[in-house]
Short mmCIF file of C-alpha atoms in Angstrom, two decimals:
data_model
loop_
_atom_site.label_atom_id
_atom_site.label_comp_id
_atom_site.label_asym_id
_atom_site.label_seq_id
_atom_site.Cartn_x
_atom_site.Cartn_y
_atom_site.Cartn_z
CA MET A 1 -42.92 33.16 41.39
CA LYS A 2 -42.24 31.22 38.10
CA THR A 3 -39.85 33.91 37.20
CA LEU A 4 -37.91 33.61 40.54
CA SER A 5 -38.04 30.05 40.20
CA ILE A 6 -36.02 30.41 36.91
CA TYR A 7 -33.51 32.84 38.27
CA LEU A 8 -32.81 30.38 41.26
CA THR A 9 -32.42 27.37 38.89
CA LEU A 10 -29.80 29.38 36.65
CA LEU A 11 -28.00 30.56 40.00
CA PHE A 12 -27.45 26.98 40.95
CA ALA A 13 -26.27 25.69 37.74
CA PHE A 14 -23.80 28.45 37.67
CA SER A 15 -22.56 27.79 41.18
CA LEU A 16 -22.24 24.11 40.29
CA THR A 17 -19.99 24.92 37.15
CA CYS A 18 -17.77 27.42 39.18
CA VAL A 19 -17.35 24.55 41.85
CA TYR A 20 -16.46 21.89 39.30
CA ALA A 21 -14.07 24.50 37.16
CA GLY A 22 -11.92 25.47 40.42
CA GLY A 23 -11.78 21.89 41.54
CA GLY A 24 -10.37 20.71 38.29
CA ASP A 25 -7.05 22.42 39.14
CA LYS A 26 -6.85 19.98 42.21
CA GLU A 27 -6.99 16.86 39.97
CA PRO A 28 -3.63 14.83 39.43
CA HIS A 29 -1.95 15.33 36.05
CA TYR A 30 -1.66 12.14 34.22
CA ASP A 31 1.69 11.28 32.52
CA ARG A 32 2.04 8.51 30.34
CA GLY A 33 5.98 8.77 30.30
CA ILE A 34 6.30 9.60 26.39
CA THR A 35 9.24 12.12 25.65
CA ASN A 36 9.67 13.12 22.29
CA ARG A 37 13.19 12.36 21.26
CA THR A 38 15.36 13.68 18.03
CA PHE A 39 15.63 10.39 15.97
CA ILE A 40 16.59 11.94 12.59
CA PRO A 41 17.22 16.02 12.82
CA LYS A 42 15.83 18.71 10.69
CA GLY A 43 17.80 19.38 7.54
CA GLN A 44 18.70 15.84 6.79
CA TRP A 45 18.30 14.28 3.59
CA MET A 46 17.25 10.76 2.63
CA VAL A 47 17.67 8.81 -0.60
CA GLY A 48 17.10 4.91 -0.96
CA ALA A 49 15.13 2.20 -2.63
CA THR A 50 12.76 -0.59 -1.81
CA PHE A 51 12.55 -3.85 -3.77
CA ASN A 52 10.16 -6.65 -4.10
CA TYR A 53 10.10 -9.83 -6.12
CA SER A 54 8.16 -12.82 -6.12
CA GLU A 55 8.13 -15.90 -8.29
CA HIS A 56 6.08 -19.29 -8.83
CA VAL A 57 6.50 -22.20 -11.16
CA ASN A 58 3.68 -24.95 -11.39
CA ASP A 59 4.31 -28.21 -12.44
CA ASN A 60 0.96 -30.51 -12.47
CA TYR A 61 -0.04 -28.79 -9.36
CA GLN A 62 -3.31 -29.44 -7.93
CA PHE A 63 -5.07 -27.30 -5.20
CA LEU A 64 -8.79 -27.51 -4.45
CA ILE A 65 -10.69 -26.99 -7.83
CA LEU A 66 -7.37 -26.23 -9.70
CA ASN A 67 -6.08 -29.46 -11.13
CA LYS A 68 -2.79 -30.13 -13.82
CA TRP A 69 -1.77 -26.64 -13.39
CA ASP A 70 1.31 -26.14 -15.65
CA GLY A 71 3.03 -22.55 -15.95
CA ALA A 72 4.80 -19.79 -14.45
CA GLY A 73 4.97 -16.21 -13.44
CA TYR A 74 6.94 -13.45 -11.50
CA THR A 75 6.04 -9.99 -10.06
CA LEU A 76 8.78 -7.38 -10.00
CA LYS A 77 8.65 -4.09 -8.25
CA VAL A 78 11.39 -1.36 -7.74
CA SER A 79 10.78 1.93 -6.26
CA PRO A 80 13.60 4.50 -5.53
CA PHE A 81 12.68 7.53 -3.54
CA PHE A 82 14.33 10.74 -1.79
CA GLY A 83 13.02 13.16 1.02
CA TYR A 84 13.99 16.07 3.32
CA PHE A 85 13.19 16.51 6.84
CA LEU A 86 11.36 19.84 7.61
CA LYS A 87 11.52 19.50 11.02
CA ASP A 88 12.98 17.05 13.68
CA ASN A 89 11.45 13.21 12.65
CA LEU A 90 9.20 14.62 9.83
CA ALA A 91 9.99 14.28 6.14
CA ILE A 92 8.44 14.78 3.05
CA GLY A 93 9.51 13.32 -0.17
CA GLY A 94 8.79 11.52 -3.47
CA ARG A 95 8.97 8.18 -5.08
CA VAL A 96 8.88 6.99 -8.66
CA THR A 97 7.89 3.20 -8.92
CA TYR A 98 7.90 0.44 -11.52
CA GLN A 99 6.00 -2.64 -11.47
CA ARG A 100 6.11 -5.54 -13.93
CA GLN A 101 4.01 -9.03 -14.15
CA GLU A 102 3.96 -11.63 -16.26
CA LEU A 103 1.90 -14.77 -15.96
CA ARG A 104 2.32 -18.04 -18.22
CA ILE A 105 -0.32 -20.77 -18.19
CA ASP A 106 0.32 -23.85 -20.38
CA ASN A 107 -2.48 -25.97 -19.03
CA LEU A 108 -4.78 -25.64 -16.26
CA GLN A 109 -8.22 -27.74 -15.49
CA LEU A 110 -10.74 -26.46 -13.21
CA ASP A 111 -13.09 -29.10 -11.50
CA LEU A 112 -16.35 -27.66 -10.41
CA GLY A 113 -17.99 -31.13 -9.64
CA ASP A 114 -20.74 -32.90 -11.47
CA ASP A 115 -18.85 -33.59 -14.47
CA ILE A 116 -18.34 -29.89 -15.11
CA ASN A 117 -14.70 -29.28 -16.25
CA LEU A 118 -13.13 -26.47 -17.79
CA SER A 119 -9.71 -26.13 -19.16
CA VAL A 120 -7.28 -23.10 -20.02
CA GLN A 121 -4.40 -23.90 -22.52
CA GLY A 122 -1.84 -21.16 -24.11
CA MET A 123 -2.62 -18.12 -21.93
CA THR A 124 0.00 -15.50 -21.55
CA GLU A 125 -0.50 -12.07 -19.79
CA GLN A 126 1.95 -9.34 -19.34
CA ALA A 127 1.53 -6.11 -17.39
CA HIS A 128 3.66 -2.96 -16.32
CA MET A 129 2.74 0.17 -14.21
CA SER A 130 4.64 3.35 -13.36
CA TYR A 131 3.75 5.39 -10.24
CA SER A 132 4.75 8.79 -9.19
CA THR A 133 4.10 9.61 -5.47
CA PHE A 134 4.36 12.13 -2.82
CA PHE A 135 4.45 11.24 0.87
CA MET A 136 5.03 12.41 4.14
CA ARG A 137 6.98 10.40 7.01
CA ASN A 138 6.93 10.66 10.93
CA TYR A 139 9.82 8.90 12.77
CA ILE A 140 9.97 7.70 16.34
CA SER A 141 12.79 6.11 18.16
CA LEU A 142 12.65 2.70 20.11
CA GLY A 143 14.29 2.94 23.46
CA LYS A 144 16.73 5.48 24.42
CA GLY A 145 19.12 4.86 21.32
CA ASN A 146 18.91 6.04 17.80
CA ARG A 147 19.55 2.82 15.99
CA PHE A 148 16.11 1.52 15.60
CA GLY A 149 13.02 3.42 15.07
CA LEU A 150 9.42 3.11 13.79
CA PHE A 151 7.73 5.42 11.02
CA ASN A 152 4.44 6.02 9.68
CA GLU A 153 3.95 7.22 5.84
CA VAL A 154 1.06 8.83 4.23
CA SER A 155 1.22 8.85 0.35
CA LEU A 156 -0.75 10.10 -2.73
CA SER A 157 0.06 8.64 -6.04
CA TYR A 158 -0.79 8.46 -9.67
CA GLY A 159 -0.26 5.44 -11.75
CA TYR A 160 -0.13 4.58 -15.44
CA GLY A 161 0.08 1.40 -17.29
CA GLN A 162 -0.44 -1.07 -20.11
CA SER A 163 -1.15 -4.78 -20.40
CA LYS A 164 -1.49 -7.46 -22.90
CA SER A 165 -2.79 -11.13 -23.00
CA MET A 166 -3.19 -13.50 -25.51
CA HIS A 167 -5.27 -16.75 -25.09
CA MET A 168 -5.65 -19.89 -27.72
CA GLU A 169 -9.38 -20.62 -28.36
CA ASP A 170 -9.57 -23.68 -30.58
CA GLY A 171 -5.92 -23.86 -31.89
CA PRO A 172 -2.87 -22.07 -32.87
CA HIS A 173 -4.87 -20.24 -35.54
CA ASP A 174 -7.42 -19.03 -33.17
CA ILE A 175 -5.56 -16.58 -30.86
CA ARG A 176 -7.71 -13.94 -28.98
CA GLY A 177 -5.43 -10.61 -28.22
CA LEU A 178 -6.26 -8.16 -25.41
CA TYR A 179 -4.83 -4.82 -24.91
CA SER A 180 -5.45 -2.55 -21.76
CA LYS A 181 -4.47 0.85 -20.44
CA THR A 182 -5.03 1.60 -16.83
CA HIS A 183 -4.81 5.10 -14.87
CA GLU A 184 -4.69 4.71 -11.14
CA PHE A 185 -5.18 6.77 -8.23
CA ASN A 186 -3.84 5.84 -4.45
CA ILE A 187 -3.96 7.18 -1.09
CA GLY A 188 -2.21 4.80 1.40
CA LEU A 189 -1.05 4.55 4.81
CA SER A 190 2.23 2.42 5.47
CA PRO A 191 3.76 1.84 8.77
CA GLY A 192 7.38 0.62 9.00
CA MET A 193 10.63 -0.01 10.86
CA VAL A 194 14.01 1.26 10.22
CA ALA A 195 17.43 -0.24 11.60
CA PHE A 196 20.59 1.89 11.14
CA VAL A 197 23.60 -0.18 10.27
CA ASN A 198 25.95 2.90 10.83
CA ASN A 199 25.46 6.57 11.04
CA ASN A 200 24.18 6.78 7.39
CA LEU A 201 22.83 3.69 6.23
CA ALA A 202 19.78 2.21 7.30
CA LEU A 203 17.58 -0.82 6.47
CA GLU A 204 14.11 -0.45 6.16
CA VAL A 205 10.89 -2.53 6.22
CA LYS A 206 7.48 -1.23 5.17
CA MET A 207 3.96 -2.73 4.76
CA ASP A 208 0.79 -1.09 2.99
CA VAL A 209 -2.07 -1.60 5.40
CA ILE A 210 -4.69 1.02 4.82
CA GLY A 211 -5.46 2.40 1.48
CA PHE A 212 -8.09 4.09 -1.00
CA ASN A 213 -7.93 3.00 -4.71
CA MET A 214 -9.47 4.33 -7.93
CA LYS A 215 -9.01 2.66 -11.31
CA SER A 216 -9.95 3.18 -14.58
CA THR A 217 -9.24 0.42 -17.48
CA GLU A 218 -9.91 0.83 -21.20
CA GLN A 219 -9.64 -2.45 -23.25
CA ILE A 220 -9.69 -3.41 -26.97
CA GLU A 221 -9.82 -6.76 -28.11
CA ASN A 222 -8.27 -8.16 -31.47
CA GLN A 223 -8.27 -4.25 -32.58
CA VAL A 224 -11.85 -4.36 -32.99
CA CYS A 225 -13.81 -4.74 -29.88
CA THR A 226 -13.66 -1.86 -26.90
CA GLY A 227 -14.67 -2.02 -23.37
CA SER A 228 -13.97 -0.10 -20.05
CA ARG A 229 -14.14 -0.73 -16.30
CA ARG A 230 -13.94 1.59 -13.51
CA THR A 231 -13.35 0.49 -9.69
CA SER A 232 -12.71 2.08 -6.37
CA ASN A 233 -12.13 0.40 -3.02
CA ALA A 234 -11.10 1.31 0.65
CA ASP A 235 -9.65 -1.38 2.76
CA PHE A 236 -7.40 -2.26 5.88
CA ASN A 237 -5.31 -4.99 5.04
CA LEU A 238 -2.36 -6.99 6.75
CA ASP A 239 -0.62 -8.75 3.50
CA ILE A 240 2.82 -9.88 3.86
CA PHE A 241 3.21 -9.84 0.13
CA SER A 242 2.92 -5.88 0.26
CA LEU A 243 6.20 -5.99 2.33
CA ASN A 244 8.55 -3.90 0.88
CA ILE A 245 12.40 -4.24 2.05
CA GLY A 246 14.94 -1.19 1.09
CA LEU A 247 18.08 0.53 1.74
CA THR A 248 18.15 4.26 2.89
CA LEU A 249 20.90 6.55 2.84
CA PHE A 250 20.95 9.63 5.15
CA ILE A 251 23.26 12.76 4.16
#
């Protein structure tokens, strides 16, 4: 009796499976109306560059705990790249990036409250990084025309850089110097938009959104003391300062 009950249960389950499988063909097909259009055809080459520059000058500037801030600084980033379309709307390529930063603090006071004040005077820092990047891009068109489009870029890069800083402690004859070497590894996801000015020239805007970063830094102070640091992080960040604007030539 027990064996017969098991057989009947299996037969019932099999019958239900056949009924649902047979009825699946009668369900209406849902179509989102998305069609694949050729925005950039296979065999196309692209070359271009992105550029980013920011600068600040402070004259007796005050912000929260920062008082009497005198100084200046800038960040420069230039990135030429090239790519080849293996298939319609899909390209692979490479990029070389050079980034340089400089910061000068002539005077800065930190007001921490309760008569706790710290001051920084005569501090300068210079740093530069070079990156080699491999990337893959996928394009889609906006609307029925081929003038505006969106792209998504996945990249893998390695960077090497150097930096040096000097800080006066008690006077001009008491200077602390610090030299650093940095190795950096990045995986990134960067969406962007492209607008064609004519058939071959386009303006593009790209923003770094998702990334994984590993960095290793070695330091030496006054050519005597040494130190090191290793960091890693993953983030999702919408930062307008990571916006890159450039021109791309399609040939």
